mmCIF file of C-alpha atoms in Angstrom:
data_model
loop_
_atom_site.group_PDB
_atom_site.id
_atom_site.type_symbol
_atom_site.label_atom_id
_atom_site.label_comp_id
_atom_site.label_asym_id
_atom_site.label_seq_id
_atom_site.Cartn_x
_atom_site.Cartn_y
_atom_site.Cartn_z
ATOM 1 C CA UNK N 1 154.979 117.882 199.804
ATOM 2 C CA UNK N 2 155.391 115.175 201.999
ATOM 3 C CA UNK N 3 152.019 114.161 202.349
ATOM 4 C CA UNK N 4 151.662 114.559 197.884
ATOM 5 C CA UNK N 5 154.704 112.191 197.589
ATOM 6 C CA UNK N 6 153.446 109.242 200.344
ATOM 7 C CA UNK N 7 150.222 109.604 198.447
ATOM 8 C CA UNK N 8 151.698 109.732 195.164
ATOM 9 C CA UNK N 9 153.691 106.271 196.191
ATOM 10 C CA UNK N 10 150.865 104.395 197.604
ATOM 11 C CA UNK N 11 149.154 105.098 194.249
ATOM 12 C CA UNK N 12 152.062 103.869 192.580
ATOM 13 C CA UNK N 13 151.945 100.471 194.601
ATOM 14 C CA UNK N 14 148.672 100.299 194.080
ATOM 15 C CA UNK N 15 148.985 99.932 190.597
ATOM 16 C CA UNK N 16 152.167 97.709 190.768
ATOM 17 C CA UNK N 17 150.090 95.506 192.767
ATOM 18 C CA UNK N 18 147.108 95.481 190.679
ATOM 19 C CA UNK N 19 149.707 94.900 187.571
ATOM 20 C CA UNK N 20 151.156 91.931 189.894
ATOM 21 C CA UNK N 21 148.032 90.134 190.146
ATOM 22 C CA UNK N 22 146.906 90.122 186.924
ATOM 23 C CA UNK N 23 147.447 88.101 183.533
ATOM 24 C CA UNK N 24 147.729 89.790 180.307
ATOM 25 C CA UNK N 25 144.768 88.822 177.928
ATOM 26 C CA UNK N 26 143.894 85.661 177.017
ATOM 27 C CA UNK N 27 144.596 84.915 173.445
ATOM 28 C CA UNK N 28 141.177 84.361 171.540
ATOM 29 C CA UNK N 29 140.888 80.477 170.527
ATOM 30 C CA UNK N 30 141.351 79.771 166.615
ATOM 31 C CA UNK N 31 138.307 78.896 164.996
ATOM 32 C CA UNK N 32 137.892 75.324 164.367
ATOM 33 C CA UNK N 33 138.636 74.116 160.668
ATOM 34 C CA UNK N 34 136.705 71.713 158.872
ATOM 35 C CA UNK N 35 136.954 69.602 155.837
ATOM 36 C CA UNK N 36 134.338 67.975 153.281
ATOM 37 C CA UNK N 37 135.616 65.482 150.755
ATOM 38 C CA UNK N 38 134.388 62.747 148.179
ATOM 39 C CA UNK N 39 135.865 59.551 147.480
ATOM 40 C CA UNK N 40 135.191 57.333 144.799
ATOM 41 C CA UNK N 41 136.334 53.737 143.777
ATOM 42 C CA UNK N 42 134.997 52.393 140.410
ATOM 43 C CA UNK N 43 135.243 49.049 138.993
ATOM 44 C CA UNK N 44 133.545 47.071 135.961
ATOM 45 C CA UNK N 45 132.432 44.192 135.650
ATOM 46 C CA UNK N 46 132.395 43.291 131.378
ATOM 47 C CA UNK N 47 131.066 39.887 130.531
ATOM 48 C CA UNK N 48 131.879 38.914 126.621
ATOM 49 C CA UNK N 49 128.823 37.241 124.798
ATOM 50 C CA UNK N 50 128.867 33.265 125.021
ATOM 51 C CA UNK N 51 126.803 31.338 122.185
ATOM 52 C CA UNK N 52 127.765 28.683 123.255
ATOM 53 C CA UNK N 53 125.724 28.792 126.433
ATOM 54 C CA UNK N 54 123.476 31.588 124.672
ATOM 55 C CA UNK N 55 124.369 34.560 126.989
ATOM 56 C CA UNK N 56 124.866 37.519 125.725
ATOM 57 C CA UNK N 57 127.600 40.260 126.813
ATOM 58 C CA UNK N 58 126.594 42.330 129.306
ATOM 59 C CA UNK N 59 128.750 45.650 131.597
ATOM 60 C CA UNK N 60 127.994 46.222 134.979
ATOM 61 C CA UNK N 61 129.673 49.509 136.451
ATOM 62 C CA UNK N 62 130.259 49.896 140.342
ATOM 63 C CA UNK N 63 131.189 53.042 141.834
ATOM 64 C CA UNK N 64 131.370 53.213 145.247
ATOM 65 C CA UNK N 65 131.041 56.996 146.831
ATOM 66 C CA UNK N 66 132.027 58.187 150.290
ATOM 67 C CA UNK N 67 131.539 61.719 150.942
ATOM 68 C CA UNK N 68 132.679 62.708 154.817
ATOM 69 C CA UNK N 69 133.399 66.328 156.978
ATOM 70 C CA UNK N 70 136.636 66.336 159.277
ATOM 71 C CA UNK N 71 137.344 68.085 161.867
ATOM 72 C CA UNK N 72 140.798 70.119 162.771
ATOM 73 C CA UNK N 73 141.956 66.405 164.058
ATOM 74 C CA UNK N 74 141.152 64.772 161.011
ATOM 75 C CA UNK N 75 138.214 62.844 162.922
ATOM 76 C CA UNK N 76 135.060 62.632 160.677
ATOM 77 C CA UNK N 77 132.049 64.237 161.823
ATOM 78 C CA UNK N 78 129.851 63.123 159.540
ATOM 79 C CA UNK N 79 129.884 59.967 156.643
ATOM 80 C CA UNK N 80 127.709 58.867 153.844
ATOM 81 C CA UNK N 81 127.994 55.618 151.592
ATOM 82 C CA UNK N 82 126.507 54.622 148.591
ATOM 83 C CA UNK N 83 127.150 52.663 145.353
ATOM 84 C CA UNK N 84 125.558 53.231 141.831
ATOM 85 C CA UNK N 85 125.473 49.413 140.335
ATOM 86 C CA UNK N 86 124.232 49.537 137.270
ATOM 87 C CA UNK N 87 124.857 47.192 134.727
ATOM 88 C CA UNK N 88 123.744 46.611 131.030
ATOM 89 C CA UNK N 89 123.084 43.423 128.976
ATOM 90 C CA UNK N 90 122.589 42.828 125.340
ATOM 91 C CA UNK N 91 120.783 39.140 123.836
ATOM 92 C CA UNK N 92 122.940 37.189 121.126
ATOM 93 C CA UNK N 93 122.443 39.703 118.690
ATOM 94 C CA UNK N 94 123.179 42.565 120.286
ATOM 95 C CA UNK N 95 120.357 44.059 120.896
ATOM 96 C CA UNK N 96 119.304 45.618 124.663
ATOM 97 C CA UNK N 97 118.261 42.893 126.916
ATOM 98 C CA UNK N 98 115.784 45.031 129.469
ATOM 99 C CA UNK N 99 116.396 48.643 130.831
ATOM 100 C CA UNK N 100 119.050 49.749 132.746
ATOM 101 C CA UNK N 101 118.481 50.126 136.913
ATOM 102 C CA UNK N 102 119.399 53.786 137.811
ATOM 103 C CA UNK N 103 118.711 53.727 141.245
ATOM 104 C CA UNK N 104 121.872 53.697 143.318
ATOM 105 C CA UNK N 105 121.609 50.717 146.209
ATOM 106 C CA UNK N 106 121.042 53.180 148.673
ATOM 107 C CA UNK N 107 118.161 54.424 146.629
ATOM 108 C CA UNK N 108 116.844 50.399 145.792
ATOM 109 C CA UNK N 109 115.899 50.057 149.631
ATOM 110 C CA UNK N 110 114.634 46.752 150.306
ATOM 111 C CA UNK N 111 114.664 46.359 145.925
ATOM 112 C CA UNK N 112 118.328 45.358 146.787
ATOM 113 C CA UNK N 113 117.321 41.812 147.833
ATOM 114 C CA UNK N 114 120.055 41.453 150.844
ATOM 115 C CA UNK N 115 117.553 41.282 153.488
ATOM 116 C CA UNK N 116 116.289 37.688 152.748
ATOM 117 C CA UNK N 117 120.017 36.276 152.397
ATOM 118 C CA UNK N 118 121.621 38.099 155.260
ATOM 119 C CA UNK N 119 122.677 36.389 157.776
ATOM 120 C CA UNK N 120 121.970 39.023 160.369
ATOM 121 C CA UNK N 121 118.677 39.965 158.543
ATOM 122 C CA UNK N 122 119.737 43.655 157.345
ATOM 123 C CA UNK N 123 119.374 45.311 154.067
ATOM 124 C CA UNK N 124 122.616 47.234 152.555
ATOM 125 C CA UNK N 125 121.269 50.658 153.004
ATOM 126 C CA UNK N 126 121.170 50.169 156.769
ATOM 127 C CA UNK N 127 124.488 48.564 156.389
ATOM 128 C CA UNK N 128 126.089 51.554 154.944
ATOM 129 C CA UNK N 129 124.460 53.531 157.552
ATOM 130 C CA UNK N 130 125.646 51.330 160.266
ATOM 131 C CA UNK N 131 129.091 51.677 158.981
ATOM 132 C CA UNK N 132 129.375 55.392 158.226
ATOM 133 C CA UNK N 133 128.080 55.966 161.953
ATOM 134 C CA UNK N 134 130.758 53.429 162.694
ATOM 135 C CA UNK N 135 133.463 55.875 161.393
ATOM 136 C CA UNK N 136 132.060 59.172 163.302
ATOM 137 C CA UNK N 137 134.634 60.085 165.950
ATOM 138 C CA UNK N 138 137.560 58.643 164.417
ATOM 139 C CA UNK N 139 140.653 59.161 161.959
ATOM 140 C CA UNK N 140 141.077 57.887 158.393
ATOM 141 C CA UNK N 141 144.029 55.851 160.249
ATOM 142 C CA UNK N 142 142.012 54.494 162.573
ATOM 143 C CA UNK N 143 139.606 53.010 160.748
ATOM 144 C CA UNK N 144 142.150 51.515 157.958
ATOM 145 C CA UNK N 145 143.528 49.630 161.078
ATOM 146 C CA UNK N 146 140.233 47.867 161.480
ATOM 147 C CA UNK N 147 140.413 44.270 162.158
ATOM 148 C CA UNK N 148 138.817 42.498 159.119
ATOM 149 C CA UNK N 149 137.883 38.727 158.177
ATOM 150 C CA UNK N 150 137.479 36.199 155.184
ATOM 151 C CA UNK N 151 134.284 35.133 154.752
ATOM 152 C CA UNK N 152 135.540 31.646 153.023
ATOM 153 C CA UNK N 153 133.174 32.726 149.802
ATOM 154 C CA UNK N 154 135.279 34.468 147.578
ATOM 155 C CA UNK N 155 133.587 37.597 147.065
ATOM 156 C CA UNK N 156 133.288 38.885 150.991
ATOM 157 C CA UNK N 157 136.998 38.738 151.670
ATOM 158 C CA UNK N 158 137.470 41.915 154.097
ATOM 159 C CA UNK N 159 134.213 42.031 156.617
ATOM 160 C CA UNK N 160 134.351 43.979 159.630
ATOM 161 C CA UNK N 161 136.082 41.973 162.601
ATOM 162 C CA UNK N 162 134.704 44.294 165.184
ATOM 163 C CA UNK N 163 132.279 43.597 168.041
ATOM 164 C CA UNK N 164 130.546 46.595 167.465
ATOM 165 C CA UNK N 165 129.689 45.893 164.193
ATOM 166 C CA UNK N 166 128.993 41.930 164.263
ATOM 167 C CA UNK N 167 125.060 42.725 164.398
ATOM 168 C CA UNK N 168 124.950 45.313 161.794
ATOM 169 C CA UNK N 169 127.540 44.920 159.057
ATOM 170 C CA UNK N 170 128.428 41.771 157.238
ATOM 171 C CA UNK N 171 129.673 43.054 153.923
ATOM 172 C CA UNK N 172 133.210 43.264 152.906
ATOM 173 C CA UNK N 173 134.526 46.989 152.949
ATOM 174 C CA UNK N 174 137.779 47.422 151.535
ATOM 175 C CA UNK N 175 136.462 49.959 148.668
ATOM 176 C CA UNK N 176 134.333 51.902 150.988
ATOM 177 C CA UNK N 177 137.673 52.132 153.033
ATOM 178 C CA UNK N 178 139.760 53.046 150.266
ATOM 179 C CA UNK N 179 137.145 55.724 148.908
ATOM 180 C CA UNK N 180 137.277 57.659 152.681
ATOM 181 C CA UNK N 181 141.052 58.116 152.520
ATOM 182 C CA UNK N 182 140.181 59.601 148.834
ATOM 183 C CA UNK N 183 137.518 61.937 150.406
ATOM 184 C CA UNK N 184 140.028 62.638 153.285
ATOM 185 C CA UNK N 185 142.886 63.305 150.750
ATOM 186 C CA UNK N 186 141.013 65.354 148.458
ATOM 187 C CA UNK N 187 139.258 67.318 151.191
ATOM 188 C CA UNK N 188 138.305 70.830 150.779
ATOM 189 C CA UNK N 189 138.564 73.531 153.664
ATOM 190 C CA UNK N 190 134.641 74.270 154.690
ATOM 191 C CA UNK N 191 133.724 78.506 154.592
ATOM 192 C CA UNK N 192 131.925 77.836 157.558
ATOM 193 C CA UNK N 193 130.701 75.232 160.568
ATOM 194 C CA UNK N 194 129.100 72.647 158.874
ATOM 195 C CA UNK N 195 126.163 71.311 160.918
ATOM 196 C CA UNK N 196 125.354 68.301 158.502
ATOM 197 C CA UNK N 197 126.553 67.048 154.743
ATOM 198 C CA UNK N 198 125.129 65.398 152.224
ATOM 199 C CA UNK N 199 125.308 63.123 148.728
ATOM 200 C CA UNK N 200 123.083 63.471 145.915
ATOM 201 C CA UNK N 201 123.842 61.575 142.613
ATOM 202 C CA UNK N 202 121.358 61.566 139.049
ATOM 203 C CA UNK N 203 122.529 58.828 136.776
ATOM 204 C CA UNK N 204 122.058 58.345 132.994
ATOM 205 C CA UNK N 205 122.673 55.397 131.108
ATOM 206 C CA UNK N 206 123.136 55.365 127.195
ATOM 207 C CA UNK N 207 123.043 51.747 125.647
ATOM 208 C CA UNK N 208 123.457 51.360 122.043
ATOM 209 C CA UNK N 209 122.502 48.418 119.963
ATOM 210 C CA UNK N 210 125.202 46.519 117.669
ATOM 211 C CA UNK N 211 124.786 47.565 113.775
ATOM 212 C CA UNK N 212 125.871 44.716 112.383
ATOM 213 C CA UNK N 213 125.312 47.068 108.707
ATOM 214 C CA UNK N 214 127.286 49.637 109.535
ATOM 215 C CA UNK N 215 129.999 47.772 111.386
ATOM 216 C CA UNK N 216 129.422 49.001 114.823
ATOM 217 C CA UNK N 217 128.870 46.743 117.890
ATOM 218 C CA UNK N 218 127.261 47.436 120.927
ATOM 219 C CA UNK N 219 128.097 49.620 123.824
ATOM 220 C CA UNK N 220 127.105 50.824 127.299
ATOM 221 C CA UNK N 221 127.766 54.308 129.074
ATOM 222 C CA UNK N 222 126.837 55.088 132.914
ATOM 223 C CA UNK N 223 127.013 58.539 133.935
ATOM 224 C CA UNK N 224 126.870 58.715 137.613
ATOM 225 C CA UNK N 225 126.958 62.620 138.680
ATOM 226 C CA UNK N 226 127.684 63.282 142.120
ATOM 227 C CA UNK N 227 127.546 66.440 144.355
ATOM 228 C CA UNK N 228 128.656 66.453 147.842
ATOM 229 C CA UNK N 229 127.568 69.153 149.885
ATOM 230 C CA UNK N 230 128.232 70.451 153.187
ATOM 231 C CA UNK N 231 125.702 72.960 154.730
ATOM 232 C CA UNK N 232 125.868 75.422 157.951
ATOM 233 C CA UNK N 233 123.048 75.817 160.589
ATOM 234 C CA UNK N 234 121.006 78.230 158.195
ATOM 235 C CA UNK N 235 121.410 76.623 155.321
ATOM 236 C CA UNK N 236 124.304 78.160 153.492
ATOM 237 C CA UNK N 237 126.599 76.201 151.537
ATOM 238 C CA UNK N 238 129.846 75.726 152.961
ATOM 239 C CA UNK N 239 131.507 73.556 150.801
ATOM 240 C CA UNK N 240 130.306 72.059 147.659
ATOM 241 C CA UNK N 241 132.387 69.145 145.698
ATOM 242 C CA UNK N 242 130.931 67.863 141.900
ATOM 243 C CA UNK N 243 132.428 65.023 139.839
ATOM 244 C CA UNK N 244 131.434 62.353 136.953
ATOM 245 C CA UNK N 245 131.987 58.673 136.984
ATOM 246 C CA UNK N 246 131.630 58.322 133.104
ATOM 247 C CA UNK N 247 132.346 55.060 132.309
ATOM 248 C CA UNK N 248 131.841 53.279 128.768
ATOM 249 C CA UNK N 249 132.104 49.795 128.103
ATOM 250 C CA UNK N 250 132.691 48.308 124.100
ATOM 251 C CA UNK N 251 132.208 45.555 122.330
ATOM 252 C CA UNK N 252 132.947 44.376 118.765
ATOM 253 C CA UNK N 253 130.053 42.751 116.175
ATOM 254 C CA UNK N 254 131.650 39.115 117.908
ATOM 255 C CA UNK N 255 130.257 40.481 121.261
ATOM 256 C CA UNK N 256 134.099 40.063 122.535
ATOM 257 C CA UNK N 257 135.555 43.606 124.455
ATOM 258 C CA UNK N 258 136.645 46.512 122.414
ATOM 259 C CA UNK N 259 139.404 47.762 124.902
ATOM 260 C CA UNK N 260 139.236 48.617 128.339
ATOM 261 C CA UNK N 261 137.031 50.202 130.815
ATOM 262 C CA UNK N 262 138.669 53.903 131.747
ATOM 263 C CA UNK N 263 137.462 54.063 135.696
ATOM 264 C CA UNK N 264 138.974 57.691 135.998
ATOM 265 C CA UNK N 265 135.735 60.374 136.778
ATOM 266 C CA UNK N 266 136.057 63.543 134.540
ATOM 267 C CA UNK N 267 137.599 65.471 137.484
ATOM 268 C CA UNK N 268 140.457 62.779 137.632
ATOM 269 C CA UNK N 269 141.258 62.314 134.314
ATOM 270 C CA UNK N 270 141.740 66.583 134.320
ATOM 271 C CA UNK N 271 143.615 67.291 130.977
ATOM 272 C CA UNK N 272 143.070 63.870 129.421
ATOM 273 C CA UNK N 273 138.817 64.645 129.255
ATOM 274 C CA UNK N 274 139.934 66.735 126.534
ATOM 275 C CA UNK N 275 137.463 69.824 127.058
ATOM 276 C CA UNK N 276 139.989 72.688 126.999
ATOM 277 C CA UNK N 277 140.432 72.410 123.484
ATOM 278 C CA UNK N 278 136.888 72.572 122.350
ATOM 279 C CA UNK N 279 135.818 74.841 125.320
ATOM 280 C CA UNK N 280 135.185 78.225 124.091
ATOM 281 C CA UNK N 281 136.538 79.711 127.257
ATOM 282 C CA UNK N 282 139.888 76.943 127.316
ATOM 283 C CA UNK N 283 138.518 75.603 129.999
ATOM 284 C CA UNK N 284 138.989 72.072 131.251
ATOM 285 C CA UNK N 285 136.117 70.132 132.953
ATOM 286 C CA UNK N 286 137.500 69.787 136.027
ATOM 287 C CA UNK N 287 138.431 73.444 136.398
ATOM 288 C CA UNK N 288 134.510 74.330 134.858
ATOM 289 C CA UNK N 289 133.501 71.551 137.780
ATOM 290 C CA UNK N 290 135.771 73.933 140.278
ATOM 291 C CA UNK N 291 134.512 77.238 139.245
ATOM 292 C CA UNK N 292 130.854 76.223 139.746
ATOM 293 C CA UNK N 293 131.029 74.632 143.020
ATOM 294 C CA UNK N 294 133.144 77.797 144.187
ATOM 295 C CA UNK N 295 130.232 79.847 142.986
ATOM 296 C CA UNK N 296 127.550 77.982 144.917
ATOM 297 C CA UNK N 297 129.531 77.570 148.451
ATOM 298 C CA UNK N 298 127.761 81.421 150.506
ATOM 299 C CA UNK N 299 124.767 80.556 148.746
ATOM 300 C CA UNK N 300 121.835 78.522 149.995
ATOM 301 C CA UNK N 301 120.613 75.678 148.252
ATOM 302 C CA UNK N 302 117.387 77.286 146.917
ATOM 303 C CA UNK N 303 119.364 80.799 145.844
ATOM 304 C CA UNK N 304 121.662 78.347 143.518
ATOM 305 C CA UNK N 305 118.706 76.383 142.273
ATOM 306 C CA UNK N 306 117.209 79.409 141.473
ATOM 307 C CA UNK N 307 119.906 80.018 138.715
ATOM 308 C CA UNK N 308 118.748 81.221 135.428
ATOM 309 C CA UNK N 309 120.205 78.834 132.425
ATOM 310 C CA UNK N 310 119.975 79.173 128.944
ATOM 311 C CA UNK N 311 120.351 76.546 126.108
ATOM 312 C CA UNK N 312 123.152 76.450 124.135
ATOM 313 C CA UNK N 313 122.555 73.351 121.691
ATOM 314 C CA UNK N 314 120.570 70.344 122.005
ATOM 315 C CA UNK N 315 123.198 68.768 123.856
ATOM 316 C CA UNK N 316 124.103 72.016 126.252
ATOM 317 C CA UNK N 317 120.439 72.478 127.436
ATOM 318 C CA UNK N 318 120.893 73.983 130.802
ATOM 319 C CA UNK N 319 124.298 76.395 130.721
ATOM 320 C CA UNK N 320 124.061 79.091 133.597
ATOM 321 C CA UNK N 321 123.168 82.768 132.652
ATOM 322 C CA UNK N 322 125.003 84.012 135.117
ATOM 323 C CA UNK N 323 127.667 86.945 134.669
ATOM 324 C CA UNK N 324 129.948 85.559 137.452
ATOM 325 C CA UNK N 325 130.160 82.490 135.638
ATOM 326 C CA UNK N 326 130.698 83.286 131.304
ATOM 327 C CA UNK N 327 134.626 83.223 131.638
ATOM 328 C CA UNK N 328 134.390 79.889 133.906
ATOM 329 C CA UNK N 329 131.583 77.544 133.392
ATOM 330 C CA UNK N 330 129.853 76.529 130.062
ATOM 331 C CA UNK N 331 128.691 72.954 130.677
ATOM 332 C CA UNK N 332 125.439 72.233 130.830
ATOM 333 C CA UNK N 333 124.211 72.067 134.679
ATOM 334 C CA UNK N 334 120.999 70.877 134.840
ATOM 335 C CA UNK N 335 121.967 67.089 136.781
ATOM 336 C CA UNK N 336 123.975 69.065 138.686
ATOM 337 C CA UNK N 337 121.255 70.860 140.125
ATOM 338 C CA UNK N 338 119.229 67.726 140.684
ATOM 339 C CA UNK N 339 121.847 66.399 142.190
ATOM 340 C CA UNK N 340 122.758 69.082 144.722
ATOM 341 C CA UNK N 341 119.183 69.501 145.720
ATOM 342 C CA UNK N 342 119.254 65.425 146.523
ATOM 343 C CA UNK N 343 122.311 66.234 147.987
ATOM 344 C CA UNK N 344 120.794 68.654 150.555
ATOM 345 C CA UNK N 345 117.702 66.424 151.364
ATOM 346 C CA UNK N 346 119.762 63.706 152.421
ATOM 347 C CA UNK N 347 122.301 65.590 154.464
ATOM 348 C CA UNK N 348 122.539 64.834 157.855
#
């Protein structure tokens, strides 16, 4: 008995020393969280017609576009920048004075003509790109604290006053700024890791001549779409954000403004777009917008590009066929598409 219970004993310190020593489990790590977002700032730029000095009127819509990824810190992974410019004139009598330029400046290249008056002898596509690399590894915070400068010419008025820019960017940046705290704000938790994201955009223009006859005067729309989209290492979509700057500019048979440029996109203006009450589901654009992006993210680019569509009338060419979809999404998707499969080819 004795020799059970000095056995039993040294077992039982045994195990009381073994419990001693050790650490209870270690508890697994959360996963990291990321976030994709889109920012936009839009501005216009509508010149009335001047017979005096024979110009006609002419509107020129900007809208600058950041799309970025954040990590669990807020720091940005990943940034794109580009700006659709496009801008529409009409002669003295209203007619269309040359097409419209649908390439964003991104797209224009060396088209964009900064090269030759740069002073540091750089186009604004590799400015952008300078400056988006510029914001990897830091906060929205951060880089609204960035030292800026007056150029002294009126239209450059907050340039980057940082050493490690003073070779590569020379224009001003407030709006770019401005539209990554947008993206940041509006940020959408990923599914996923993304491993790169990307900004596609197909824009439309719609410029119609003044008719003197029937009392109407001339006017210029600019539809930028624009899909941000945030992919994993095989491909899948992770996150997937779509808006419309739709901007329209109006003048009267004088050539002088009809009113004022609205520089909402359809997701901002939500209720005031007006869909929901000729939707035949009562759906509003931006919740249509919401329900197809939602439908894409698990999917790879090609299995969403492979939707079927069907046309509904000669304006709704390209509505999805898709079961999922008939209670949520009836607008026509085809620039969408475009745009998300630019969107994918430029992520990085």
């Amino acid at each position: 008995m004795k020799k059970i219970f000095a056995l039993a004993l040294t077992a039982a310190l045994a195990l009381s020393m073994v419990a001693c020593g050790s650490s209870a489990p270690a508890e697994p790590e959360a996963p990291e969280v990321y976030k994709t977002g889109m920012g936009t700032v839009i501005s216009a730029s509508v010149t009335e017609e001047d017979a005096e000095n024979e110009k006609g009127a002419s509107a020129q819509i900007n809208t600058n576009i950041v799309v970025a990824t954040f990590d669990s810190e807020g720091k940005i992974v990943s940034a794109t920048i580009d700006v659709a410019q496009q801008k529409a004139a009409f002669d003295l009598e209203g007619k269309k004075a040359g097409e419209v330029d649908l390439r964003t400046k991104v797209e224009k290249g060396d088209d964009y003509g900064m090269r030759g008056v740069s002073a540091i002898g750089k186009e604004v596509n590799e400015q952008y790109a300078a400056l988006a690399e510029y914001f990897v590894g830091k906060t929205v915070e951060e880089i609204k604290a960035m030292p800026t400068f007056d150029r002294g010419d009126g239209s450059h008025t907050n340039v980057p006053d940082v050493e490690e820019l003073k070779a590569s960017v020379t224009i001003t940046v407030q709006d770019y700024v401005a539209a990554l705290e947008e993206a940041y704000n509006t940020a959408i938790e990923t599914t996923g890791v993304p491993a790169k994201t990307g900004l596609g955009t197909v824009i439309s223009a719609s410029v119609t001549e003044e008719d003197a006859e029937n009392e109407k005067g001339a006017s210029a729309q600019i539809n930028t779409n624009m899909m941000a989209v945030a992919l994993d290492e095989n491909g899948v979509i992770v996150a997937a954000i779509l808006d419309v700057a739709q901007q329209k500019a109006a003048f009267d048979l004088e050539g002088k403004k009809a009113g004022e440029v609205d520089l909402r996109t359809k997701v901002e203006k939500e209720g005031d777009y007006g869909m929901k009450g000729v939707s035949g589901i009562g759906k509003e654009y931006f919740e249509q917008a919401k329900a197809l992006t939602d439908w894409m993210t698990g999917k790879t680019v090609d299995e969403v590009l492979a939707m079927p569509t069907y046309q509904r009338d000669e304006s709704h060419t390209a509505c999805p066929d898709v079961e999922e979809l008939k209670s949520s999404v009836t607008i026509t998707v085809g620039d969408y598409l475009e745009a998300l499969k630019e969107a994918a080819a430029n992520a990085k």
